[in-house]
């Protein structure tokens, strides 16, 4: 091992290898995605980065969706996509923010008010830009300003009650809590919600047992809005735990301790509420802190809670996100306790029907309902972070009623009807990746890369079709009309689950607001930018509590490359040692000491290397900082005027 001039530990790889099939397929995929990104941007944006779309968008739903459609431009750059993606992704984020400000929904660069399922989806773009770096003064200032909307420190956005540790409404944002919604707020979503159950059993004119509620009926709609304002729009809900991602984002830009404390304190408040409720997390907390305050004391009936519209999914996802964020910021694995307890409580309610084990997804006035097969991915996320046997048992207690090794090519950003897997953002292969990383699915790298190539090709065909031409879209609001708000996600060709899983060593983010947790990430030492250097492929082959095994391959026979490996997506881990391995998995040389969160590897033309990297996990404060100094990171944040003194008298 050698030392770099900037004192990073350095290993040299000189032994030439014939590139494995997975290495060549990674390069093909990256090259194809770079070209697809350019075509996608040209197809759907104006020269200033704004989207080619309709004249107006009146409802509160929707500012998340354009961000979702284009967010992977930034993530692709983080993985090693073309350098142009850095400026393009920033330009489009700014343009979308401006455009939806003009539509009237974004205020002060942040959504004026909506829920944290949708905030969570949209602000993934912001989190990916944090990883793309290097952080500018605007990035840091914006992250703090957004966070203060939820810490109780923004007088114009009083979303958070510091004393009671609660977010004051499920509808919140830069204009503060939205206790009362109008008929216009939900106007663009009415046709979609016709296919969902009613939010309450006693809506006049609605047969709750039918499982559908006619939001398109004007009289029913008026009743719905009135009832939701009365029972649902005040107080805290578990969905708001997704705000922990926004606060963690600010912490990683600033290292400000108050942001870390907010994440842990808010999670602790929900732990206390769950304990008071007998071990099941309640889904509605009144403005005085009382469970069921506006629902006759019922712990169910909150916005995006146990009864409406999705049930357990919008309970366990924000819980999982918040618990993982708390571990990231503190290193304390006990912070996973609330998510674990709710998985266990849900499992304890299981029953068997026709030979299948089912768990309840909803609870209403008649008790538990909507019995479905338990989902694997949430305990997998917890296990990937903890590497604990107890989380492994939570996975393995679920019956294998389908082939966990099977790789699917998602056809929609939603759900795979055959396997039951969630496929939001075309993420559908967490289970087979889990099998692979445990040594039970050896063909996975080549299989998932082939499937990902098929997905990109399929999406390009959709994008290039007449239905993908934005100039053919008529004005409209609902699904089935290609001017609907989800159109960019469905036409986007930039999906690359394979690259995230194989190169970073982790499942893709939880689509409703999860940070991109993973075991490693990479930087190009010669270009001093994030991502794999051109021509270099990476494969994380195995994970253990104290190590990660990975393979690097320089597919170029002409160019030397130097890569910096970072311990953890956010530098939260520390490399302790590096051990070269042969193809037979046997050590080739004496292990060398590292004790750093970065390790440089110099790859001669055509060279490859396998390394077992010993590591301590969650020992560093997470940060967006890279391995090289950012001279702008110490520039102090700006301070605005106090606005004291009122207006000057009229003369």
XYZ file of C-alpha atoms in Angstrom:
651
model
C 0.000 0.000 0.000
C 1.193 3.529 -0.799
C 0.230 6.971 0.450
C -1.206 9.657 -1.823
C -0.030 13.218 -1.777
C -3.269 14.184 -0.037
C -2.585 11.435 2.537
C -5.389 9.086 1.584
C -4.410 5.426 1.964
C -3.668 4.029 -1.501
C -3.669 0.488 -2.915
C -2.382 -0.310 -6.408
C -4.049 -2.912 -8.622
C -1.643 -4.105 -11.309
C -2.886 -7.591 -12.182
C -4.760 -7.640 -15.467
C -8.113 -9.418 -15.589
C -10.473 -10.272 -18.412
C -13.535 -8.162 -17.561
C -16.335 -10.350 -16.211
C -19.715 -10.155 -17.917
C -21.169 -8.086 -15.071
C -18.390 -5.486 -15.474
C -19.043 -5.065 -19.193
C -22.800 -4.904 -18.650
C -22.364 -2.157 -16.056
C -20.430 -0.101 -18.581
C -23.039 -0.708 -21.280
C -25.774 0.357 -18.880
C -23.989 3.539 -17.778
C -23.274 4.497 -21.390
C -26.895 3.871 -22.385
C -28.233 5.833 -19.418
C -26.035 8.811 -20.282
C -27.496 8.879 -23.792
C -31.023 8.292 -22.500
C -30.662 11.187 -20.058
C -29.819 13.590 -22.861
C -32.766 12.417 -24.961
C -35.146 12.535 -21.980
C -34.208 16.131 -21.156
C -34.529 17.222 -24.786
C -37.919 15.518 -25.075
C -39.579 17.082 -22.034
C -37.908 20.377 -21.133
C -37.566 23.875 -22.541
C -34.096 25.406 -23.014
C -34.408 27.044 -19.577
C -35.071 23.671 -17.908
C -38.804 24.192 -17.336
C -41.101 21.359 -18.366
C -43.175 21.305 -21.546
C -46.603 21.059 -19.981
C -49.992 22.601 -19.544
C -50.945 26.166 -18.679
C -52.399 25.602 -15.193
C -52.440 23.133 -12.326
C -54.946 24.202 -9.665
C -54.789 21.594 -6.869
C -52.329 20.969 -4.057
C -51.365 17.543 -5.447
C -48.531 17.420 -7.885
C -45.429 19.442 -7.121
C -43.682 16.224 -6.055
C -44.216 14.465 -9.371
C -42.041 16.556 -11.709
C -39.201 16.304 -9.178
C -39.676 12.523 -9.112
C -39.597 12.318 -12.880
C -36.219 14.038 -13.140
C -34.498 13.257 -9.827
C -32.484 10.359 -11.224
C -30.472 12.765 -13.344
C -28.697 13.716 -10.111
C -28.427 10.162 -8.776
C -26.984 8.912 -12.066
C -24.290 11.586 -11.812
C -23.546 10.443 -8.236
C -22.984 6.895 -9.508
C -20.638 7.975 -12.292
C -22.875 9.321 -15.054
C -21.659 11.951 -17.507
C -20.271 15.222 -16.067
C -22.980 17.229 -17.863
C -25.603 15.720 -15.584
C -24.368 17.775 -12.654
C -25.338 21.120 -14.160
C -28.391 19.711 -15.943
C -29.890 18.254 -12.772
C -29.381 21.494 -10.843
C -30.845 23.541 -13.680
C -33.962 21.377 -13.874
C -34.479 21.387 -10.095
C -34.427 25.191 -10.128
C -36.728 25.308 -13.168
C -39.321 22.937 -11.678
C -39.267 24.947 -8.466
C -39.897 28.146 -10.426
C -42.607 26.570 -12.611
C -44.648 25.178 -9.722
C -44.251 28.476 -7.919
C -45.977 30.039 -10.907
C -48.717 27.387 -10.739
C -49.222 28.548 -7.156
C -48.244 25.509 -5.094
C -44.588 26.169 -4.233
C -43.752 29.097 -1.963
C -40.250 30.135 -0.887
C -38.867 27.221 -2.953
C -40.794 24.640 -0.879
C -44.241 23.122 -1.310
C -46.740 25.422 0.390
C -48.679 22.533 1.951
C -49.127 18.845 1.274
C -48.434 15.589 3.092
C -45.124 13.851 3.788
C -45.788 10.929 1.496
C -45.632 13.392 -1.379
C -43.057 15.739 0.148
C -40.964 12.634 0.747
C -41.154 11.556 -2.880
C -40.382 14.994 -4.297
C -37.485 15.934 -2.043
C -35.533 12.816 -2.961
C -34.231 15.079 -5.741
C -32.875 17.462 -3.100
C -31.151 14.641 -1.214
C -29.529 13.352 -4.415
C -28.243 16.842 -5.172
C -26.656 16.794 -1.715
C -24.748 13.658 -2.693
C -23.793 15.222 -6.026
C -22.011 18.137 -4.313
C -19.834 19.985 -3.858
C -22.119 21.953 -1.571
C -22.603 25.607 -2.419
C -23.661 28.384 -0.073
C -27.099 28.233 -1.693
C -27.356 24.479 -0.984
C -26.458 24.897 2.670
C -28.628 27.968 3.168
C -31.597 26.285 1.503
C -31.216 23.111 3.586
C -31.293 25.118 6.825
C -34.217 27.264 5.700
C -36.252 24.199 4.768
C -35.379 22.397 8.010
C -36.425 25.370 10.145
C -39.900 25.106 8.661
C -40.143 21.886 10.707
C -38.124 22.664 13.830
C -40.428 25.441 15.019
C -37.933 28.182 14.143
C -39.658 29.721 11.111
C -42.334 32.238 12.184
C -43.996 31.958 8.752
C -44.240 28.161 8.854
C -45.386 27.145 12.323
C -45.559 23.457 11.511
C -43.932 22.179 14.711
C -44.950 22.449 18.345
C -41.661 22.276 20.258
C -43.268 21.714 23.643
C -45.429 18.761 22.549
C -42.988 17.543 19.873
C -45.675 17.271 17.221
C -46.160 18.448 13.667
C -49.442 20.312 13.796
C -51.125 19.011 10.646
C -50.652 16.204 8.126
C -50.803 18.950 5.469
C -47.828 21.216 5.986
C -45.116 23.148 4.217
C -43.713 26.606 3.663
C -47.043 28.283 4.506
C -47.397 26.324 7.726
C -50.080 23.809 8.768
C -53.163 23.534 6.575
C -55.988 22.816 9.025
C -58.767 23.471 6.498
C -58.660 22.363 2.870
C -60.803 23.720 0.057
C -62.559 21.893 -2.734
C -59.905 23.246 -5.095
C -57.097 21.604 -3.095
C -58.262 18.090 -3.986
C -59.692 18.973 -7.410
C -56.980 17.354 -9.538
C -57.147 14.077 -7.599
C -60.893 13.406 -7.607
C -60.937 10.958 -10.508
C -58.102 8.941 -9.010
C -59.696 8.737 -5.551
C -62.947 7.393 -7.042
C -61.180 4.015 -6.955
C -60.182 4.199 -3.277
C -62.303 3.390 -0.203
C -63.967 6.179 1.754
C -61.867 7.757 4.509
C -64.692 7.121 7.022
C -67.553 4.653 7.367
C -70.239 7.292 7.858
C -69.934 9.533 4.780
C -73.535 10.218 3.604
C -74.342 8.610 0.277
C -71.322 6.266 0.325
C -71.410 2.488 0.744
C -68.209 1.945 2.708
C -68.339 -1.832 2.217
C -68.056 -1.383 -1.558
C -64.449 -0.268 -1.168
C -65.012 2.755 -3.392
C -66.019 6.358 -2.817
C -67.223 8.680 -5.571
C -65.135 11.805 -5.145
C -66.409 12.845 -8.589
C -69.944 13.211 -7.189
C -70.209 16.877 -6.150
C -72.420 16.269 -3.109
C -70.249 13.421 -1.836
C -67.194 15.575 -2.471
C -68.551 18.406 -0.318
C -69.255 15.945 2.498
C -65.771 14.484 2.214
C -64.048 17.844 2.441
C -66.161 18.883 5.451
C -65.533 15.610 7.304
C -61.797 15.618 6.616
C -61.542 19.200 7.877
C -63.394 18.202 11.028
C -61.539 14.980 11.851
C -58.375 14.624 9.814
C -56.486 17.844 9.061
C -55.427 18.907 12.552
C -52.678 17.271 14.566
C -49.872 14.815 13.999
C -49.714 11.572 11.986
C -46.979 8.913 11.564
C -46.524 9.986 7.947
C -44.846 13.150 9.240
C -41.872 11.040 10.364
C -40.682 11.318 6.757
C -39.724 14.914 7.630
C -36.739 13.391 9.430
C -35.083 13.030 6.010
C -35.263 16.766 5.406
C -33.768 17.487 8.833
C -31.030 14.883 8.353
C -30.282 16.515 4.996
C -29.705 19.831 6.772
C -27.515 18.136 9.367
C -25.305 16.613 6.676
C -24.864 20.019 5.093
C -24.070 21.795 8.353
C -23.280 19.406 11.210
C -25.604 21.523 13.368
C -26.418 19.547 16.524
C -29.978 20.857 16.854
C -30.949 19.003 13.678
C -29.664 15.690 15.064
C -31.570 16.312 18.283
C -34.788 17.068 16.408
C -34.696 13.712 14.589
C -34.166 11.738 17.792
C -36.634 13.787 19.868
C -39.425 13.542 17.309
C -38.921 9.783 16.961
C -38.957 9.482 20.764
C -42.290 11.322 20.880
C -43.834 8.674 18.636
C -42.298 5.919 20.760
C -44.072 7.394 23.792
C -47.396 7.653 21.947
C -47.098 4.025 20.859
C -46.433 2.910 24.421
C -49.488 4.832 25.636
C -51.548 3.088 22.951
C -50.645 -0.412 24.088
C -47.906 -1.069 21.555
C -49.716 -0.125 18.317
C -48.722 3.240 16.892
C -51.744 5.586 16.819
C -52.378 7.431 13.576
C -53.896 10.697 14.827
C -52.677 12.973 17.613
C -54.601 16.157 18.424
C -53.111 19.594 18.848
C -53.082 19.105 22.634
C -51.140 15.848 22.243
C -54.150 13.610 22.898
C -54.571 10.393 20.899
C -57.763 10.435 18.802
C -58.624 13.983 19.861
C -60.812 14.666 16.784
C -61.959 11.052 16.274
C -63.885 10.327 19.471
C -60.755 8.915 21.082
C -60.120 6.350 18.321
C -56.434 5.713 17.657
C -57.260 5.027 14.019
C -58.768 7.353 11.413
C -55.916 9.781 10.736
C -54.731 11.127 7.397
C -52.839 8.394 5.492
C -53.183 6.262 8.589
C -54.528 2.858 9.521
C -57.848 3.270 7.715
C -57.289 5.449 4.645
C -56.100 5.125 1.948
C -53.150 2.676 2.058
C -52.966 1.509 5.660
C -49.833 -0.227 6.946
C -47.615 0.903 4.054
C -47.883 4.562 5.057
C -47.315 3.579 8.686
C -44.238 1.360 8.330
C -42.463 3.355 5.604
C -42.092 6.639 7.505
C -41.244 4.641 10.632
C -38.501 2.779 8.790
C -37.153 5.998 7.281
C -37.116 7.823 10.619
C -35.521 4.947 12.520
C -32.788 4.528 9.896
C -32.163 8.274 9.883
C -31.823 8.250 13.666
C -29.262 5.431 13.494
C -27.378 7.304 10.775
C -27.141 10.430 12.940
C -26.374 8.711 16.253
C -24.860 5.291 15.543
C -27.322 3.793 18.051
C -28.979 0.628 16.696
C -31.610 0.831 19.422
C -33.173 3.614 17.372
C -34.620 0.880 15.116
C -36.880 -0.242 17.953
C -40.118 1.457 16.873
C -40.046 0.098 13.316
C -39.158 -3.352 14.647
C -41.999 -3.262 17.166
C -44.590 -2.398 14.522
C -43.419 -5.171 12.206
C -43.706 -7.561 15.152
C -47.129 -6.267 16.216
C -48.407 -6.610 12.664
C -46.985 -10.140 12.443
C -48.650 -11.159 15.705
C -52.038 -10.368 14.131
C -51.435 -12.772 11.227
C -53.876 -15.443 10.142
C -53.877 -18.197 7.553
C -56.256 -18.316 4.596
C -56.138 -20.941 1.852
C -52.655 -21.947 2.903
C -51.308 -18.376 2.870
C -50.142 -16.334 5.830
C -51.786 -12.887 5.756
C -51.387 -9.795 7.916
C -53.827 -6.878 8.277
C -53.093 -3.658 6.443
C -55.970 -1.557 7.780
C -57.967 -0.897 10.924
C -61.362 0.812 11.092
C -64.458 0.866 13.227
C -65.022 -2.845 12.543
C -61.490 -3.849 13.478
C -58.635 -5.184 11.350
C -59.108 -5.652 7.614
C -57.410 -5.725 4.202
C -55.473 -8.933 4.826
C -52.450 -9.327 2.562
C -49.176 -11.184 2.310
C -46.474 -9.542 4.467
C -43.869 -7.570 2.521
C -40.223 -8.537 2.734
C -38.606 -5.255 1.922
C -39.102 -3.397 5.214
C -37.290 -5.935 7.417
C -34.661 -6.180 4.676
C -33.981 -2.438 4.991
C -33.612 -2.817 8.762
C -31.309 -5.828 8.418
C -29.137 -4.063 5.837
C -28.503 -1.373 8.444
C -28.264 -3.496 11.580
C -26.861 -6.792 10.220
C -28.548 -8.219 13.321
C -29.858 -11.769 13.683
C -33.159 -10.470 15.061
C -33.855 -8.583 11.827
C -32.805 -11.611 9.817
C -35.416 -13.619 11.718
C -38.039 -11.004 10.814
C -37.259 -11.680 7.167
C -37.038 -15.442 7.334
C -40.301 -15.908 9.257
C -42.166 -14.759 6.123
C -43.189 -17.814 4.045
C -41.474 -18.230 0.682
C -44.658 -18.359 -1.372
C -42.807 -17.210 -4.472
C -39.230 -17.394 -5.725
C -37.273 -14.803 -3.766
C -34.469 -15.083 -6.334
C -36.713 -14.070 -9.224
C -35.775 -10.822 -10.968
C -38.660 -8.826 -12.399
C -38.811 -6.004 -14.926
C -41.405 -3.582 -13.487
C -44.034 -2.395 -15.945
C -45.437 0.456 -13.854
C -44.384 2.698 -10.994
C -46.742 1.094 -8.482
C -47.153 -2.626 -7.763
C -46.351 -5.899 -9.504
C -49.633 -7.796 -9.558
C -48.087 -11.268 -9.834
C -45.475 -11.134 -7.062
C -47.129 -8.462 -4.914
C -43.902 -6.458 -4.824
C -44.100 -2.689 -4.594
C -42.546 -1.145 -7.726
C -42.726 2.586 -6.998
C -40.028 4.368 -9.036
C -39.542 1.018 -10.818
C -37.783 -0.450 -7.782
C -38.768 -4.117 -7.718
C -35.841 -6.370 -6.842
C -34.960 -5.836 -3.202
C -35.700 -9.503 -2.383
C -33.384 -11.121 -4.971
C -30.625 -8.637 -4.074
C -30.987 -9.702 -0.436
C -30.617 -13.309 -1.508
C -27.519 -12.457 -3.536
C -25.763 -10.501 -0.801
C -26.223 -13.516 1.491
C -24.667 -15.887 -1.072
C -27.934 -17.506 -2.177
C -28.359 -16.016 -5.653
C -24.983 -16.152 -7.431
C -26.288 -15.255 -10.892
C -27.942 -12.076 -9.678
C -25.426 -9.480 -10.996
C -25.723 -10.568 -14.606
C -29.464 -11.218 -14.327
C -30.371 -7.864 -12.770
C -28.168 -5.965 -15.225
C -29.875 -7.717 -18.149
C -33.276 -6.909 -16.646
C -32.254 -3.289 -16.133
C -31.138 -3.046 -19.762
C -34.530 -4.398 -20.826
C -36.293 -1.812 -18.652
C -34.297 1.072 -20.144
C -35.030 -0.135 -23.673
C -38.723 -0.504 -22.916
C -38.911 2.966 -21.355
C -37.128 4.538 -24.328
C -39.745 3.017 -26.619
C -42.522 4.506 -24.484
C -40.838 7.886 -24.384
C -40.350 7.953 -28.169
C -43.927 6.900 -28.943
C -46.762 9.245 -29.834
C -48.174 8.909 -26.329
C -44.810 10.070 -24.998
C -44.829 13.279 -27.026
C -45.643 16.124 -24.599
C -47.067 18.209 -27.426
C -49.791 15.590 -27.897
C -50.953 15.747 -24.288
C -54.300 17.406 -23.736
C -55.148 19.367 -20.611
C -56.435 17.058 -17.925
C -55.896 15.966 -14.365
C -56.497 12.244 -13.926
C -54.770 8.918 -14.552
C -55.311 7.551 -18.028
C -54.811 10.999 -19.539
C -51.209 11.555 -20.533
C -51.272 15.103 -19.307
C -51.665 13.671 -15.797
C -49.169 14.631 -13.157
C -47.382 11.245 -13.068
C -46.512 11.204 -16.743
C -42.785 11.954 -16.452
C -42.212 9.042 -14.079
C -43.925 6.674 -16.469
C -41.975 7.915 -19.496
C -38.605 8.302 -17.770
C -35.916 5.850 -18.975
C -33.507 6.652 -16.111
C -34.043 3.707 -13.815
C -31.003 1.800 -12.563
C -31.741 -0.326 -9.538
C -28.964 -2.670 -10.663
C -26.248 -0.024 -10.439
C -27.227 1.112 -6.943
C -27.440 -2.391 -5.525
C -24.322 -3.808 -7.155
C -21.950 -0.857 -6.876
C -23.008 0.679 -3.559
C -23.949 -2.472 -1.680
C -27.443 -1.578 -0.517
C -31.070 -1.601 -1.628
C -32.409 1.456 -3.399
C -33.953 4.161 -1.237
C -37.489 3.815 0.108
C -39.415 5.700 -2.536
C -41.478 7.850 -0.161
C -38.636 9.905 1.233
C -35.852 7.497 2.163
C -32.215 8.545 2.081
C -29.954 6.401 -0.110
C -28.316 4.309 2.596
C -25.570 1.947 1.389
C -22.265 0.451 2.492
C -19.897 2.337 0.140
C -19.808 5.022 -2.513
C -17.133 6.180 -4.976
C -15.267 9.217 -6.255
C -13.159 9.726 -9.366
C -9.760 10.801 -8.014
C -8.499 12.172 -11.321
C -11.609 14.234 -12.090
C -12.310 15.002 -8.408
C -16.018 14.301 -8.701
C -18.485 11.735 -7.324
C -18.998 8.406 -9.013
C -17.109 5.597 -10.651
C -14.350 6.736 -13.014
C -14.992 6.140 -16.709
C -14.548 2.476 -17.570
C -14.396 1.257 -13.964
C -17.004 -1.251 -12.774
C -17.669 -2.200 -9.167
C -19.436 -5.086 -7.474
C -20.170 -5.402 -3.768
C -20.190 -9.165 -3.346
C -20.832 -9.645 0.364
C -21.720 -7.689 3.491
C -21.018 -8.487 7.119
C -21.372 -6.449 10.285
C -17.651 -5.671 10.204
C -16.705 -5.917 6.525
C -17.665 -5.524 2.897
C -16.212 -7.527 0.037
C -16.027 -5.819 -3.332
C -14.468 -6.204 -6.736
C -13.192 -3.416 -8.997
C -12.427 -3.799 -12.675
C -10.858 -1.291 -15.062
C -12.412 -2.345 -18.359
C -10.110 -0.034 -20.338
C -6.881 -1.508 -21.704
C -5.492 1.959 -22.339
C -6.218 4.215 -19.362
C -5.070 4.119 -15.770
C -7.819 5.039 -13.318
C -7.846 6.022 -9.673
C -10.912 5.557 -7.542
C -11.639 6.676 -3.996
C -13.918 4.372 -2.013
C -15.896 5.984 0.805
C -17.110 4.016 3.809
C -20.861 4.580 3.695
C -22.984 6.770 1.453
C -22.468 9.657 3.877
C -19.029 8.721 5.222
C -20.666 7.336 8.354
C -18.387 4.274 8.526
C -14.632 3.810 8.901
C -12.378 1.392 7.014
C -10.124 -0.448 9.438
C -8.245 -2.774 7.083
C -7.934 -3.920 3.483
C -7.267 -7.513 2.457
C -6.597 -8.546 -1.143
C -8.495 -11.682 -2.139
C -8.005 -14.160 -4.940
C -10.793 -15.478 -7.101
C -10.985 -18.422 -4.689
C -11.725 -15.941 -1.884
C -8.408 -16.688 -0.177
C -6.205 -13.854 1.122
C -3.335 -13.043 -1.210
C -1.268 -10.755 1.014
C -1.116 -9.601 4.592
C -4.003 -7.371 5.571
C -3.059 -3.695 5.785
C -4.350 -1.155 8.273
C -6.487 1.724 6.967
C -8.333 3.575 9.788
C -9.901 6.123 7.451
C -13.290 6.685 5.837
C -11.623 6.877 2.413
C -9.398 4.470 0.521
C -7.854 5.161 -2.901
C -7.286 2.359 -5.405
C -5.123 2.915 -8.492
C -6.088 0.582 -11.323
C -3.616 -0.045 -14.120
C -5.094 -0.467 -17.625
C -7.146 -3.658 -17.702
C -6.476 -4.372 -14.026
C -8.868 -5.684 -11.429
C -8.850 -6.333 -7.714
C -10.957 -8.009 -5.025
C -10.856 -6.547 -1.532
C -12.302 -7.432 1.818
C -12.593 -4.138 3.647
C -12.767 -4.414 7.410
C -14.861 -1.620 8.841
C -16.444 -0.054 11.880
C -19.938 1.110 11.080
C -21.765 4.280 12.160
C -18.774 5.763 13.946
C -18.489 9.010 11.939
C -20.882 11.942 11.805
C -22.592 11.652 8.394
C -21.850 14.410 5.923
C -22.114 15.337 2.276
C -18.420 16.285 2.310
C -16.198 14.478 -0.177
C -12.530 13.485 0.115
C -11.276 16.875 -1.081
C -11.635 20.218 0.582
C -14.553 22.364 -0.524
C -13.372 25.930 -0.031
C -16.970 27.173 -0.018
C -18.126 24.940 2.840
C -16.865 27.369 5.482
C -18.559 30.447 4.011
C -20.998 31.620 6.728
C -24.720 31.402 6.078
C -26.474 34.645 5.228
C -28.761 36.465 7.666
C -31.854 38.349 6.548
C -33.441 41.485 7.982
C -35.339 41.321 11.252
C -38.417 43.028 9.759
C -38.918 45.069 12.903
C -40.258 48.616 12.960
C -43.229 48.290 10.611
C -43.833 50.389 7.501
C -42.772 53.986 6.998
C -45.609 56.506 7.487
C -47.306 57.828 4.383
C -46.470 61.494 3.744
